[in-house]
Coordinates of C-alpha atoms in Angstrom, one line a residue:
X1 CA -18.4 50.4 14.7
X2 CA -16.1 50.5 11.8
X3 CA -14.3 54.0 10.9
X4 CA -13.9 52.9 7.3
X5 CA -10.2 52.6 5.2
X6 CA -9.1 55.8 5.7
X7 CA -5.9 56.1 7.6
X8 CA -3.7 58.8 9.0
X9 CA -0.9 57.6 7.7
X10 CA 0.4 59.4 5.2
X11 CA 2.9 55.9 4.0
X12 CA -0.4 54.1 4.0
X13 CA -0.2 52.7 0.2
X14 CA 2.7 54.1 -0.7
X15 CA 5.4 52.2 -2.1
X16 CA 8.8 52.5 -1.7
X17 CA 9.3 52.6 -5.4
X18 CA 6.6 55.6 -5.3
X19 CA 8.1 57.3 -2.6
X20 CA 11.9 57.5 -4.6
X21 CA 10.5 58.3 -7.6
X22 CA 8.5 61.1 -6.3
X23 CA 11.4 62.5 -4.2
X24 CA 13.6 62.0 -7.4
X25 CA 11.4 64.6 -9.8
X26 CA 11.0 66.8 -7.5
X27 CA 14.4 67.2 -5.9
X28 CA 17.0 65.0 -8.2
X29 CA 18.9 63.1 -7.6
X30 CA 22.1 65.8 -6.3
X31 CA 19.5 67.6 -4.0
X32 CA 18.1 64.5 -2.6
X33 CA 21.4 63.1 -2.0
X34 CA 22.6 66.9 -0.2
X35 CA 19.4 66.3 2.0
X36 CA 19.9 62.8 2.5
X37 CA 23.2 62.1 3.1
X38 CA 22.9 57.8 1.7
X39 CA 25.9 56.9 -0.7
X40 CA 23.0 54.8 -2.5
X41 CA 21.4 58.7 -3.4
X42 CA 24.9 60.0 -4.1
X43 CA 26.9 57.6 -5.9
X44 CA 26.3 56.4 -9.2
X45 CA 22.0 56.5 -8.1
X46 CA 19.4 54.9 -10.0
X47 CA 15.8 54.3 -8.4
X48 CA 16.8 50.3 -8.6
X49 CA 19.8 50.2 -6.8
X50 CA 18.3 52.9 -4.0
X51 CA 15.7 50.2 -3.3
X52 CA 18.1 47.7 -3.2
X53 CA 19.6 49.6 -0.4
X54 CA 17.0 50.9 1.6
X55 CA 15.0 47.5 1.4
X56 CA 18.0 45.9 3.2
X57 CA 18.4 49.1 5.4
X58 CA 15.6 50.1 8.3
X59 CA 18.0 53.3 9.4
X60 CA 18.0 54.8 6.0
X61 CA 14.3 54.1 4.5
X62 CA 13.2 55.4 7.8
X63 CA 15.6 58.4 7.0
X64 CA 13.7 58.5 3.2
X65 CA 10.2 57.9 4.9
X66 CA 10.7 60.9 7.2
X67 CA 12.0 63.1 4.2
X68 CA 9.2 62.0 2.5
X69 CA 6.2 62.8 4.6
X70 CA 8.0 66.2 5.7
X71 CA 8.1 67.4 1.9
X72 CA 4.4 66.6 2.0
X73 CA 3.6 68.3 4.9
X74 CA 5.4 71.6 3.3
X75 CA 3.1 70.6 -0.5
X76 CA 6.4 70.4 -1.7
X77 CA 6.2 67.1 -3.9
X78 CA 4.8 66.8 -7.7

C-alpha cells in the first residue's frame, strides 16, 4: 500500500535558500539575529553569505530549521 507524497515534515521541499528568505521578511535581519544568536545573521548579513555558513555548519542550520518550523507552527511567517 502506498500513502502517497505527502509528508509530515514540515522541511520536506524546503530549501535552505527559502527557509532564510522567509525568516528574513518576516523578522529582518536584526530580529532574526536577536533570536538566533549566529554572527553570520548579525554581522554584516546577506542571505548568500548565511548559506555559506549554515551549509558548512549542522549546529546552526539545525538552530535555523528549528526557528523555522516553530514560527510556523505559531502562523507567524509571510
Amino acid at each position: 500500500m502506498e500513502a502517497g507524497n505527502t509528508s509530515k515534515d514540515p522541511l520536506h521541499g524546503v530549501t535552505l535558500e527559502k527557509i532564510i528568505t522567509q525568516l528574513v521578511d518576516t523578522y529582518g535581519w536584526d530580529e532574526l539575529g536577536y533570536q538566533i544568536r549566529i554572527n553570520c545573521f548579525i554581522s554584516n548579513p546577506s542571505i548568500q553569505s548565511s548559506l555559506k555558513f549554515l551549509r558548512k555548519t549542522p549546529w546552526a542550520r539545525t538552530k535555523v530549521e528549528d526557528f523555522y518550523k516553530d514560527a510556523l507552527r505559531a502562523g507567524k511567517l509571510k
